[in-house]
């Protein structure tokens, strides 16, 4: 284990453009259950999974009713926001923010909607599946903080669904629900990052949710053709893909990752940062 932590630290120090990909396993130590682990939300409440698959269809059919249900105090989303308000970033989130501050990590692409990377101080975060504390215009992708709209007042005045302040389009919560496409701006930017990086640190994801799980495959397949403005011409760079997870994943089993550091993100990431400090 120790030698893998040292190896990850020296790979990070040598990298020119390192990025991190994160999943629910990043936040379990903050008290947010993952979906598919033994204590996962779906494992414990299969009914919640069925309901989660219906959310986006409801929005598409009738955005006004969707919002009315959400604001009624009996929605999955309302419960989620209450729960997320009570948790805090853990040492793993702070470690990634520190790597960014040191100039090593260039961005975090997260599947998590919990806003914990941002709260820990990470500046460049691509919320691949959205952010529970934001709203998004479904026409122009403009994002708004929740506080920018008085949703209760809109409901009382019969003004739902909320409308975009820039283009007048319908505004939805930013969370990307099951069956909903990834917002085009985030999808494009994430793909660019996967094609640009020479190191991908993948933390706490089962890597079975697509299209997110394509990002490591893209990084692996572009090895050797990295942008010349960063890496110089005629210089073959091999992308390093490091996994940090409590258990092996399909990326481990299919040899997409170079190595797996098996353990807890909240414990291993701070140790990696310590080694990076010693090595740089
Ligand atoms: P997942 O539940 O499918 O997998 C979690 C992975 O993390 C598993 O491989 C598990 O072994 C690992 N893990 C759990 N705790 C860990 C720890 N402390 N240290 C290291 N590894 C740990 O999660 P996923 O791959 O992110 O995909 C699930 C989807 O669910 C995502 O789309 C995400 O948007 C959503 N989700 C988000 C949150 C959140 O915002 N915190 C929580 C649950 C689910």
PDB file of C-alpha atoms and ligand atoms in Angstrom:
ATOM      1  CA  UNK A   1       0.000   0.000   0.000  1.00  0.00           C
ATOM      2  CA  UNK A   2       2.690   2.479   1.070  1.00  0.00           C
ATOM      3  CA  UNK A   3       4.654   1.885  -2.118  1.00  0.00           C
ATOM      4  CA  UNK A   4       1.534   2.506  -4.229  1.00  0.00           C
ATOM      5  CA  UNK A   5       0.892   5.762  -2.359  1.00  0.00           C
ATOM      6  CA  UNK A   6       4.483   6.837  -3.070  1.00  0.00           C
ATOM      7  CA  UNK A   7       4.117   5.767  -6.690  1.00  0.00           C
ATOM      8  CA  UNK A   8       0.935   7.847  -7.090  1.00  0.00           C
ATOM      9  CA  UNK A   9       2.655  10.842  -5.479  1.00  0.00           C
ATOM     10  CA  UNK A  10       5.639  10.657  -7.818  1.00  0.00           C
ATOM     11  CA  UNK A  11       3.365  10.128 -10.855  1.00  0.00           C
ATOM     12  CA  UNK A  12       1.453  13.261  -9.822  1.00  0.00           C
ATOM     13  CA  UNK A  13       4.630  15.297  -9.383  1.00  0.00           C
ATOM     14  CA  UNK A  14       5.881  14.218 -12.825  1.00  0.00           C
ATOM     15  CA  UNK A  15       2.557  14.877 -14.564  1.00  0.00           C
ATOM     16  CA  UNK A  16       1.949  17.953 -16.689  1.00  0.00           C
ATOM     17  CA  UNK A  17      -1.818  17.853 -16.697  1.00  0.00           C
ATOM     18  CA  UNK A  18      -3.426  15.746 -14.000  1.00  0.00           C
ATOM     19  CA  UNK A  19      -7.190  15.567 -13.516  1.00  0.00           C
ATOM     20  CA  UNK A  20      -9.385  13.716 -11.023  1.00  0.00           C
ATOM     21  CA  UNK A  21     -12.610  11.831 -11.659  1.00  0.00           C
ATOM     22  CA  UNK A  22     -14.750  11.221  -8.595  1.00  0.00           C
ATOM     23  CA  UNK A  23     -17.855   9.273  -7.629  1.00  0.00           C
ATOM     24  CA  UNK A  24     -20.074   8.523  -4.671  1.00  0.00           C
ATOM     25  CA  UNK A  25     -17.218   6.753  -2.820  1.00  0.00           C
ATOM     26  CA  UNK A  26     -15.622  10.164  -2.382  1.00  0.00           C
ATOM     27  CA  UNK A  27     -18.462  11.262  -0.110  1.00  0.00           C
ATOM     28  CA  UNK A  28     -19.359   8.113   1.863  1.00  0.00           C
ATOM     29  CA  UNK A  29     -16.944   9.261   4.575  1.00  0.00           C
ATOM     30  CA  UNK A  30     -18.936  12.497   4.785  1.00  0.00           C
ATOM     31  CA  UNK A  31     -21.959  10.369   5.628  1.00  0.00           C
ATOM     32  CA  UNK A  32     -23.623  10.270   2.190  1.00  0.00           C
ATOM     33  CA  UNK A  33     -24.338   6.665   1.201  1.00  0.00           C
ATOM     34  CA  UNK A  34     -23.316   5.480  -2.262  1.00  0.00           C
ATOM     35  CA  UNK A  35     -25.848   3.707  -4.491  1.00  0.00           C
ATOM     36  CA  UNK A  36     -24.403   0.266  -4.982  1.00  0.00           C
ATOM     37  CA  UNK A  37     -22.265  -0.434  -1.922  1.00  0.00           C
ATOM     38  CA  UNK A  38     -23.558  -2.702   0.870  1.00  0.00           C
ATOM     39  CA  UNK A  39     -25.125   0.327   2.630  1.00  0.00           C
ATOM     40  CA  UNK A  40     -26.083   1.932  -0.685  1.00  0.00           C
ATOM     41  CA  UNK A  41     -29.324   3.822  -1.209  1.00  0.00           C
ATOM     42  CA  UNK A  42     -30.590   1.453  -3.909  1.00  0.00           C
ATOM     43  CA  UNK A  43     -29.551  -1.612  -1.934  1.00  0.00           C
ATOM     44  CA  UNK A  44     -31.612  -0.470   1.042  1.00  0.00           C
ATOM     45  CA  UNK A  45     -34.508   1.198  -0.806  1.00  0.00           C
ATOM     46  CA  UNK A  46     -35.208  -0.403  -4.201  1.00  0.00           C
ATOM     47  CA  UNK A  47     -38.461   1.605  -4.362  1.00  0.00           C
ATOM     48  CA  UNK A  48     -36.452   4.848  -4.286  1.00  0.00           C
ATOM     49  CA  UNK A  49     -34.545   3.662  -7.355  1.00  0.00           C
ATOM     50  CA  UNK A  50     -37.783   3.021  -9.262  1.00  0.00           C
ATOM     51  CA  UNK A  51     -39.064   6.491  -8.352  1.00  0.00           C
ATOM     52  CA  UNK A  52     -35.753   8.085  -9.324  1.00  0.00           C
ATOM     53  CA  UNK A  53     -36.172   6.721 -12.857  1.00  0.00           C
ATOM     54  CA  UNK A  54     -39.529   8.494 -13.178  1.00  0.00           C
ATOM     55  CA  UNK A  55     -38.375  11.995 -12.211  1.00  0.00           C
ATOM     56  CA  UNK A  56     -37.124  13.235 -15.592  1.00  0.00           C
ATOM     57  CA  UNK A  57     -40.169  11.916 -17.484  1.00  0.00           C
ATOM     58  CA  UNK A  58     -42.396  13.854 -15.066  1.00  0.00           C
ATOM     59  CA  UNK A  59     -40.451  17.030 -15.742  1.00  0.00           C
ATOM     60  CA  UNK A  60     -40.695  16.562 -19.512  1.00  0.00           C
ATOM     61  CA  UNK A  61     -44.431  15.884 -19.383  1.00  0.00           C
ATOM     62  CA  UNK A  62     -45.360  18.755 -17.098  1.00  0.00           C
ATOM     63  CA  UNK A  63     -42.677  21.073 -15.666  1.00  0.00           C
ATOM     64  CA  UNK A  64     -45.238  23.014 -13.619  1.00  0.00           C
ATOM     65  CA  UNK A  65     -46.495  19.889 -11.813  1.00  0.00           C
ATOM     66  CA  UNK A  66     -42.901  18.691 -11.421  1.00  0.00           C
ATOM     67  CA  UNK A  67     -42.019  21.902  -9.579  1.00  0.00           C
ATOM     68  CA  UNK A  68     -45.215  21.896  -7.536  1.00  0.00           C
ATOM     69  CA  UNK A  69     -44.473  18.364  -6.329  1.00  0.00           C
ATOM     70  CA  UNK A  70     -40.888  19.297  -5.565  1.00  0.00           C
ATOM     71  CA  UNK A  71     -41.947  22.283  -3.486  1.00  0.00           C
ATOM     72  CA  UNK A  72     -44.700  20.360  -1.687  1.00  0.00           C
ATOM     73  CA  UNK A  73     -42.243  19.070   0.915  1.00  0.00           C
ATOM     74  CA  UNK A  74     -42.871  15.435  -0.078  1.00  0.00           C
ATOM     75  CA  UNK A  75     -40.360  15.015  -2.895  1.00  0.00           C
ATOM     76  CA  UNK A  76     -37.191  12.951  -3.151  1.00  0.00           C
ATOM     77  CA  UNK A  77     -35.353  16.132  -4.103  1.00  0.00           C
ATOM     78  CA  UNK A  78     -36.585  18.057  -1.101  1.00  0.00           C
ATOM     79  CA  UNK A  79     -35.440  15.227   1.187  1.00  0.00           C
ATOM     80  CA  UNK A  80     -32.077  15.103  -0.583  1.00  0.00           C
ATOM     81  CA  UNK A  81     -31.407  18.826  -0.153  1.00  0.00           C
ATOM     82  CA  UNK A  82     -32.232  18.652   3.534  1.00  0.00           C
ATOM     83  CA  UNK A  83     -29.821  15.725   3.978  1.00  0.00           C
ATOM     84  CA  UNK A  84     -27.034  17.313   1.924  1.00  0.00           C
ATOM     85  CA  UNK A  85     -27.264  20.529   3.946  1.00  0.00           C
ATOM     86  CA  UNK A  86     -26.182  18.586   7.041  1.00  0.00           C
ATOM     87  CA  UNK A  87     -22.928  17.063   5.740  1.00  0.00           C
ATOM     88  CA  UNK A  88     -19.411  18.478   5.385  1.00  0.00           C
ATOM     89  CA  UNK A  89     -16.409  17.775   3.129  1.00  0.00           C
ATOM     90  CA  UNK A  90     -14.030  15.072   4.388  1.00  0.00           C
ATOM     91  CA  UNK A  91     -10.193  14.939   4.254  1.00  0.00           C
ATOM     92  CA  UNK A  92     -10.363  13.389   0.748  1.00  0.00           C
ATOM     93  CA  UNK A  93     -12.158  16.455  -0.656  1.00  0.00           C
ATOM     94  CA  UNK A  94      -9.651  18.769   1.040  1.00  0.00           C
ATOM     95  CA  UNK A  95      -6.730  16.738  -0.317  1.00  0.00           C
ATOM     96  CA  UNK A  96      -7.927  17.168  -3.920  1.00  0.00           C
ATOM     97  CA  UNK A  97      -8.436  20.907  -3.327  1.00  0.00           C
ATOM     98  CA  UNK A  98      -4.870  21.095  -2.008  1.00  0.00           C
ATOM     99  CA  UNK A  99      -3.476  19.303  -5.063  1.00  0.00           C
ATOM    100  CA  UNK A 100      -5.201  21.912  -7.220  1.00  0.00           C
ATOM    101  CA  UNK A 101      -3.773  24.742  -5.120  1.00  0.00           C
ATOM    102  CA  UNK A 102      -0.297  23.237  -5.603  1.00  0.00           C
ATOM    103  CA  UNK A 103      -0.839  23.528  -9.368  1.00  0.00           C
ATOM    104  CA  UNK A 104      -0.785  19.769  -9.905  1.00  0.00           C
ATOM    105  CA  UNK A 105      -4.470  18.961 -10.353  1.00  0.00           C
ATOM    106  CA  UNK A 106      -6.100  20.923 -13.156  1.00  0.00           C
ATOM    107  CA  UNK A 107      -9.719  19.959 -12.571  1.00  0.00           C
ATOM    108  CA  UNK A 108     -12.118  17.592 -10.850  1.00  0.00           C
ATOM    109  CA  UNK A 109     -14.873  15.947 -12.874  1.00  0.00           C
ATOM    110  CA  UNK A 110     -17.397  14.595 -10.412  1.00  0.00           C
ATOM    111  CA  UNK A 111     -20.513  12.482 -10.645  1.00  0.00           C
ATOM    112  CA  UNK A 112     -21.488  13.723  -7.207  1.00  0.00           C
ATOM    113  CA  UNK A 113     -24.211  16.304  -6.857  1.00  0.00           C
ATOM    114  CA  UNK A 114     -23.384  17.156  -3.256  1.00  0.00           C
ATOM    115  CA  UNK A 115     -21.273  20.315  -3.832  1.00  0.00           C
ATOM    116  CA  UNK A 116     -18.613  19.009  -1.399  1.00  0.00           C
ATOM    117  CA  UNK A 117     -15.639  19.530  -3.749  1.00  0.00           C
ATOM    118  CA  UNK A 118     -16.616  23.185  -4.126  1.00  0.00           C
ATOM    119  CA  UNK A 119     -17.127  23.539  -0.365  1.00  0.00           C
ATOM    120  CA  UNK A 120     -13.669  22.024   0.247  1.00  0.00           C
ATOM    121  CA  UNK A 121     -12.098  24.722  -1.941  1.00  0.00           C
ATOM    122  CA  UNK A 122     -11.694  23.059  -5.348  1.00  0.00           C
ATOM    123  CA  UNK A 123     -12.030  25.831  -7.933  1.00  0.00           C
ATOM    124  CA  UNK A 124     -12.381  23.987 -11.210  1.00  0.00           C
ATOM    125  CA  UNK A 125     -15.113  21.424 -10.737  1.00  0.00           C
ATOM    126  CA  UNK A 126     -17.141  19.963 -13.578  1.00  0.00           C
ATOM    127  CA  UNK A 127     -20.372  18.678 -12.041  1.00  0.00           C
ATOM    128  CA  UNK A 128     -21.006  15.941 -14.604  1.00  0.00           C
ATOM    129  CA  UNK A 129     -24.359  14.946 -13.095  1.00  0.00           C
ATOM    130  CA  UNK A 130     -25.206  18.454 -11.940  1.00  0.00           C
ATOM    131  CA  UNK A 131     -25.213  20.129  -8.557  1.00  0.00           C
ATOM    132  CA  UNK A 132     -28.070  19.825  -6.067  1.00  0.00           C
ATOM    133  CA  UNK A 133     -27.627  23.464  -5.020  1.00  0.00           C
ATOM    134  CA  UNK A 134     -28.008  24.879  -8.522  1.00  0.00           C
ATOM    135  CA  UNK A 135     -30.724  25.399 -11.100  1.00  0.00           C
ATOM    136  CA  UNK A 136     -30.197  25.060 -14.860  1.00  0.00           C
ATOM    137  CA  UNK A 137     -32.012  26.421 -17.893  1.00  0.00           C
ATOM    138  CA  UNK A 138     -32.844  23.474 -20.126  1.00  0.00           C
ATOM    139  CA  UNK A 139     -32.601  25.702 -23.238  1.00  0.00           C
ATOM    140  CA  UNK A 140     -29.315  27.624 -22.801  1.00  0.00           C
ATOM    141  CA  UNK A 141     -27.661  25.736 -19.888  1.00  0.00           C
ATOM    142  CA  UNK A 142     -27.345  28.929 -17.767  1.00  0.00           C
ATOM    143  CA  UNK A 143     -26.778  27.935 -14.116  1.00  0.00           C
ATOM    144  CA  UNK A 144     -28.212  29.761 -11.115  1.00  0.00           C
ATOM    145  CA  UNK A 145     -27.652  29.353  -7.393  1.00  0.00           C
ATOM    146  CA  UNK A 146     -30.820  28.118  -5.680  1.00  0.00           C
ATOM    147  CA  UNK A 147     -31.085  31.389  -3.757  1.00  0.00           C
ATOM    148  CA  UNK A 148     -31.384  33.376  -6.984  1.00  0.00           C
ATOM    149  CA  UNK A 149     -35.003  32.267  -7.330  1.00  0.00           C
ATOM    150  CA  UNK A 150     -37.753  32.579  -4.723  1.00  0.00           C
ATOM    151  CA  UNK A 151     -39.419  29.323  -5.672  1.00  0.00           C
ATOM    152  CA  UNK A 152     -42.039  29.423  -2.911  1.00  0.00           C
ATOM    153  CA  UNK A 153     -43.127  32.897  -4.019  1.00  0.00           C
ATOM    154  CA  UNK A 154     -43.316  31.754  -7.639  1.00  0.00           C
ATOM    155  CA  UNK A 155     -45.506  28.854  -6.531  1.00  0.00           C
ATOM    156  CA  UNK A 156     -47.805  31.110  -4.496  1.00  0.00           C
ATOM    157  CA  UNK A 157     -48.157  33.485  -7.460  1.00  0.00           C
ATOM    158  CA  UNK A 158     -48.801  30.675  -9.964  1.00  0.00           C
ATOM    159  CA  UNK A 159     -45.494  31.462 -11.682  1.00  0.00           C
ATOM    160  CA  UNK A 160     -44.097  27.939 -11.985  1.00  0.00           C
ATOM    161  CA  UNK A 161     -42.062  26.646 -13.734  1.00  0.00           C
ATOM    162  CA  UNK A 162     -39.275  29.182 -13.147  1.00  0.00           C
ATOM    163  CA  UNK A 163     -38.026  30.920 -16.294  1.00  0.00           C
ATOM    164  CA  UNK A 164     -34.427  31.623 -17.297  1.00  0.00           C
ATOM    165  CA  UNK A 165     -33.319  35.227 -16.636  1.00  0.00           C
ATOM    166  CA  UNK A 166     -31.188  35.123 -19.792  1.00  0.00           C
ATOM    167  CA  UNK A 167     -33.301  33.411 -22.455  1.00  0.00           C
ATOM    168  CA  UNK A 168     -36.738  32.797 -20.921  1.00  0.00           C
ATOM    169  CA  UNK A 169     -36.348  29.002 -21.191  1.00  0.00           C
ATOM    170  CA  UNK A 170     -37.724  26.614 -18.581  1.00  0.00           C
ATOM    171  CA  UNK A 171     -35.545  26.210 -15.518  1.00  0.00           C
ATOM    172  CA  UNK A 172     -35.040  22.811 -13.861  1.00  0.00           C
ATOM    173  CA  UNK A 173     -32.912  21.779 -10.916  1.00  0.00           C
ATOM    174  CA  UNK A 174     -29.361  21.128 -12.151  1.00  0.00           C
ATOM    175  CA  UNK A 175     -29.309  17.445 -11.118  1.00  0.00           C
ATOM    176  CA  UNK A 176     -29.016  15.173 -14.152  1.00  0.00           C
ATOM    177  CA  UNK A 177     -31.701  12.582 -13.515  1.00  0.00           C
ATOM    178  CA  UNK A 178     -31.792   9.053 -14.896  1.00  0.00           C
ATOM    179  CA  UNK A 179     -32.571   9.099 -18.664  1.00  0.00           C
ATOM    180  CA  UNK A 180     -31.699  12.840 -18.864  1.00  0.00           C
ATOM    181  CA  UNK A 181     -28.831  13.704 -21.241  1.00  0.00           C
ATOM    182  CA  UNK A 182     -25.622  15.159 -19.767  1.00  0.00           C
ATOM    183  CA  UNK A 183     -25.735  18.965 -20.381  1.00  0.00           C
ATOM    184  CA  UNK A 184     -23.820  19.554 -23.623  1.00  0.00           C
ATOM    185  CA  UNK A 185     -21.379  22.118 -22.158  1.00  0.00           C
ATOM    186  CA  UNK A 186     -20.275  19.786 -19.349  1.00  0.00           C
ATOM    187  CA  UNK A 187     -20.107  16.746 -21.631  1.00  0.00           C
ATOM    188  CA  UNK A 188     -17.874  18.595 -24.132  1.00  0.00           C
ATOM    189  CA  UNK A 189     -15.582  20.114 -21.510  1.00  0.00           C
ATOM    190  CA  UNK A 190     -15.162  16.777 -19.722  1.00  0.00           C
ATOM    191  CA  UNK A 191     -14.244  15.006 -22.950  1.00  0.00           C
ATOM    192  CA  UNK A 192     -11.673  17.713 -23.729  1.00  0.00           C
ATOM    193  CA  UNK A 193     -10.116  17.201 -20.291  1.00  0.00           C
ATOM    194  CA  UNK A 194     -10.007  13.418 -20.736  1.00  0.00           C
ATOM    195  CA  UNK A 195      -8.254  13.869 -24.082  1.00  0.00           C
ATOM    196  CA  UNK A 196      -5.806  16.419 -22.716  1.00  0.00           C
ATOM    197  CA  UNK A 197      -4.669  14.850 -19.434  1.00  0.00           C
ATOM    198  CA  UNK A 198      -1.553  12.769 -18.931  1.00  0.00           C
ATOM    199  CA  UNK A 199      -2.735  11.552 -15.525  1.00  0.00           C
ATOM    200  CA  UNK A 200      -6.224  10.603 -14.410  1.00  0.00           C
ATOM    201  CA  UNK A 201      -6.838   9.935 -10.723  1.00  0.00           C
ATOM    202  CA  UNK A 202     -10.140   8.074 -10.383  1.00  0.00           C
ATOM    203  CA  UNK A 203     -11.573   8.125  -6.866  1.00  0.00           C
ATOM    204  CA  UNK A 204     -14.529   6.206  -5.452  1.00  0.00           C
ATOM    205  CA  UNK A 205     -16.541   5.341  -8.506  1.00  0.00           C
ATOM    206  CA  UNK A 206     -17.838   1.924  -9.543  1.00  0.00           C
ATOM    207  CA  UNK A 207     -17.322   3.148 -13.139  1.00  0.00           C
ATOM    208  CA  UNK A 208     -20.500   1.504 -14.393  1.00  0.00           C
ATOM    209  CA  UNK A 209     -22.578   4.629 -15.070  1.00  0.00           C
ATOM    210  CA  UNK A 210     -22.295   5.825 -18.694  1.00  0.00           C
ATOM    211  CA  UNK A 211     -21.357   8.117 -20.359  1.00  0.00           C
ATOM    212  CA  UNK A 212     -19.152   9.109 -17.394  1.00  0.00           C
ATOM    213  CA  UNK A 213     -17.433   5.709 -17.493  1.00  0.00           C
ATOM    214  CA  UNK A 214     -16.336   6.475 -21.076  1.00  0.00           C
ATOM    215  CA  UNK A 215     -13.948   9.192 -19.856  1.00  0.00           C
ATOM    216  CA  UNK A 216     -11.242   6.762 -18.623  1.00  0.00           C
ATOM    217  CA  UNK A 217     -11.622   4.765 -21.847  1.00  0.00           C
ATOM    218  CA  UNK A 218     -11.118   7.957 -23.875  1.00  0.00           C
ATOM    219  CA  UNK A 219      -8.031   8.855 -21.841  1.00  0.00           C
ATOM    220  CA  UNK A 220      -6.609   5.374 -22.312  1.00  0.00           C
ATOM    221  CA  UNK A 221      -7.263   5.272 -26.051  1.00  0.00           C
ATOM    222  CA  UNK A 222      -5.648   8.649 -26.784  1.00  0.00           C
ATOM    223  CA  UNK A 223      -2.309   7.787 -25.151  1.00  0.00           C
ATOM    224  CA  UNK A 224       0.465   8.948 -27.427  1.00  0.00           C
ATOM    225  CA  UNK A 225      -1.558  11.661 -29.173  1.00  0.00           C
ATOM    226  CA  UNK A 226      -1.650  14.353 -26.540  1.00  0.00           C
ATOM    227  CA  UNK A 227      -1.796  18.055 -27.524  1.00  0.00           C
ATOM    228  CA  UNK A 228       1.604  19.295 -28.726  1.00  0.00           C
ATOM    229  CA  UNK A 229       1.246  22.733 -27.057  1.00  0.00           C
ATOM    230  CA  UNK A 230       1.447  20.921 -23.709  1.00  0.00           C
ATOM    231  CA  UNK A 231       3.664  17.974 -24.414  1.00  0.00           C
ATOM    232  CA  UNK A 232       5.777  18.977 -27.431  1.00  0.00           C
ATOM    233  CA  UNK A 233       5.820  17.301 -30.822  1.00  0.00           C
ATOM    234  CA  UNK A 234       7.264  13.893 -31.374  1.00  0.00           C
ATOM    235  CA  UNK A 235       6.984  13.264 -27.654  1.00  0.00           C
ATOM    236  CA  UNK A 236       4.973  10.145 -26.907  1.00  0.00           C
ATOM    237  CA  UNK A 237       3.221  10.532 -23.616  1.00  0.00           C
ATOM    238  CA  UNK A 238       1.561   7.600 -21.971  1.00  0.00           C
ATOM    239  CA  UNK A 239      -1.461   8.509 -19.908  1.00  0.00           C
ATOM    240  CA  UNK A 240      -1.336   7.195 -16.354  1.00  0.00           C
ATOM    241  CA  UNK A 241      -4.628   6.094 -14.889  1.00  0.00           C
ATOM    242  CA  UNK A 242      -4.685   5.567 -11.137  1.00  0.00           C
ATOM    243  CA  UNK A 243      -7.690   4.188  -9.294  1.00  0.00           C
ATOM    244  CA  UNK A 244      -8.452   4.712  -5.641  1.00  0.00           C
ATOM    245  CA  UNK A 245     -11.345   2.565  -4.495  1.00  0.00           C
ATOM    246  CA  UNK A 246     -12.456   0.308  -1.660  1.00  0.00           C
ATOM    247  CA  UNK A 247     -12.721  -2.521  -4.192  1.00  0.00           C
ATOM    248  CA  UNK A 248     -11.686  -3.401  -7.759  1.00  0.00           C
ATOM    249  CA  UNK A 249     -13.913  -2.080 -10.557  1.00  0.00           C
ATOM    250  CA  UNK A 250     -14.371  -2.926 -14.244  1.00  0.00           C
ATOM    251  CA  UNK A 251     -11.538  -0.438 -14.950  1.00  0.00           C
ATOM    252  CA  UNK A 252      -9.246  -2.521 -12.745  1.00  0.00           C
ATOM    253  CA  UNK A 253     -10.409  -5.815 -14.184  1.00  0.00           C
ATOM    254  CA  UNK A 254     -10.163  -4.712 -17.835  1.00  0.00           C
ATOM    255  CA  UNK A 255      -6.697  -3.202 -17.357  1.00  0.00           C
ATOM    256  CA  UNK A 256      -7.850   0.356 -18.139  1.00  0.00           C
ATOM    257  CA  UNK A 257      -6.255   1.626 -14.943  1.00  0.00           C
ATOM    258  CA  UNK A 258      -2.525   1.151 -14.416  1.00  0.00           C
ATOM    259  CA  UNK A 259      -2.967   0.356 -10.767  1.00  0.00           C
ATOM    260  CA  UNK A 260      -5.517   0.355  -7.950  1.00  0.00           C
ATOM    261  CA  UNK A 261      -4.849   1.749  -4.523  1.00  0.00           C
ATOM    262  CA  UNK A 262      -7.359  -0.202  -2.503  1.00  0.00           C
ATOM    263  CA  UNK A 263      -8.625   1.773   0.493  1.00  0.00           C
ATOM    264  CA  UNK A 264     -10.670   4.740   1.628  1.00  0.00           C
ATOM    265  CA  UNK A 265     -10.469   8.011  -0.277  1.00  0.00           C
ATOM    266  CA  UNK A 266     -10.612  10.051   2.960  1.00  0.00           C
ATOM    267  CA  UNK A 267      -7.564   8.213   4.295  1.00  0.00           C
ATOM    268  CA  UNK A 268      -5.436   7.624   1.178  1.00  0.00           C
ATOM    269  CA  UNK A 269      -5.724  11.024  -0.553  1.00  0.00           C
ATOM    270  CA  UNK A 270      -4.262  13.006   2.388  1.00  0.00           C
ATOM    271  CA  UNK A 271      -1.366  10.513   2.503  1.00  0.00           C
ATOM    272  CA  UNK A 272      -0.742  11.046  -1.213  1.00  0.00           C
ATOM    273  CA  UNK A 273      -0.679  14.818  -0.660  1.00  0.00           C
ATOM    274  CA  UNK A 274       1.875  14.400   2.139  1.00  0.00           C
ATOM    275  CA  UNK A 275       4.124  12.393  -0.174  1.00  0.00           C
ATOM    276  CA  UNK A 276       3.668  14.913  -3.002  1.00  0.00           C
ATOM    277  CA  UNK A 277       4.848  17.660  -0.638  1.00  0.00           C
ATOM    278  CA  UNK A 278       7.961  15.639   0.229  1.00  0.00           C
ATOM    279  CA  UNK A 279       8.712  14.827  -3.403  1.00  0.00           C
ATOM    280  CA  UNK A 280       8.216  18.296  -4.925  1.00  0.00           C
TER     281      UNK A 280
HETATM  282  P1  LIG B   1     -21.478   3.867  -6.954  1.00  0.00           P
HETATM  283  O1  LIG B   1     -22.388   3.860  -5.767  1.00  0.00           O
HETATM  284  O2  LIG B   1     -21.900   3.112  -8.140  1.00  0.00           O
HETATM  285  O3  LIG B   1     -20.021   3.334  -6.537  1.00  0.00           O
HETATM  286  C1  LIG B   1     -19.313   3.834  -5.430  1.00  0.00           C
HETATM  287  C2  LIG B   1     -17.928   3.237  -5.469  1.00  0.00           C
HETATM  288  O4  LIG B   1     -17.148   3.833  -4.469  1.00  0.00           O
HETATM  289  C3  LIG B   1     -17.898   1.718  -5.237  1.00  0.00           C
HETATM  290  O5  LIG B   1     -16.998   1.164  -6.192  1.00  0.00           O
HETATM  291  C4  LIG B   1     -17.347   1.584  -3.809  1.00  0.00           C
HETATM  292  O6  LIG B   1     -16.501   0.464  -3.692  1.00  0.00           O
HETATM  293  C5  LIG B   1     -16.506   2.830  -3.693  1.00  0.00           C
HETATM  294  N1  LIG B   1     -16.409   3.377  -2.345  1.00  0.00           N
HETATM  295  C6  LIG B   1     -17.390   3.577  -1.426  1.00  0.00           C
HETATM  296  N2  LIG B   1     -16.906   4.207  -0.348  1.00  0.00           N
HETATM  297  C7  LIG B   1     -15.571   4.397  -0.576  1.00  0.00           C
HETATM  298  C8  LIG B   1     -14.516   5.010   0.160  1.00  0.00           C
HETATM  299  N3  LIG B   1     -14.728   5.573   1.346  1.00  0.00           N
HETATM  300  N4  LIG B   1     -13.286   5.022  -0.385  1.00  0.00           N
HETATM  301  C9  LIG B   1     -13.042   4.478  -1.604  1.00  0.00           C
HETATM  302  N5  LIG B   1     -14.001   3.902  -2.341  1.00  0.00           N
HETATM  303  C10 LIG B   1     -15.249   3.864  -1.840  1.00  0.00           C
HETATM  304  O7  LIG B   1     -21.195   5.382  -7.278  1.00  0.00           O
HETATM  305  P2  LIG B   1     -20.800   6.109  -8.643  1.00  0.00           P
HETATM  306  O8  LIG B   1     -19.835   5.279  -9.397  1.00  0.00           O
HETATM  307  O9  LIG B   1     -20.455   7.510  -8.310  1.00  0.00           O
HETATM  308  O10 LIG B   1     -22.135   6.120  -9.503  1.00  0.00           O
HETATM  309  C11 LIG B   1     -23.355   6.342  -8.872  1.00  0.00           C
HETATM  310  C12 LIG B   1     -24.183   7.529  -9.340  1.00  0.00           C
HETATM  311  O11 LIG B   1     -24.847   7.971  -8.169  1.00  0.00           O
HETATM  312  C13 LIG B   1     -23.453   8.716  -9.824  1.00  0.00           C
HETATM  313  O12 LIG B   1     -24.073   9.058 -10.992  1.00  0.00           O
HETATM  314  C14 LIG B   1     -23.694   9.838  -8.793  1.00  0.00           C
HETATM  315  O13 LIG B   1     -24.208  10.960  -9.470  1.00  0.00           O
HETATM  316  C15 LIG B   1     -24.803   9.346  -7.928  1.00  0.00           C
HETATM  317  N6  LIG B   1     -24.591   9.494  -6.470  1.00  0.00           N
HETATM  318  C16 LIG B   1     -24.059  10.648  -5.961  1.00  0.00           C
HETATM  319  C17 LIG B   1     -23.869  10.772  -4.602  1.00  0.00           C
HETATM  320  C18 LIG B   1     -23.287  12.059  -4.080  1.00  0.00           C
HETATM  321  O14 LIG B   1     -23.514  13.127  -4.655  1.00  0.00           O
HETATM  322  N7  LIG B   1     -22.505  12.011  -3.005  1.00  0.00           N
HETATM  323  C19 LIG B   1     -24.174   9.719  -3.738  1.00  0.00           C
HETATM  324  C20 LIG B   1     -24.737   8.562  -4.295  1.00  0.00           C
HETATM  325  C21 LIG B   1     -24.926   8.443  -5.660  1.00  0.00           C
END
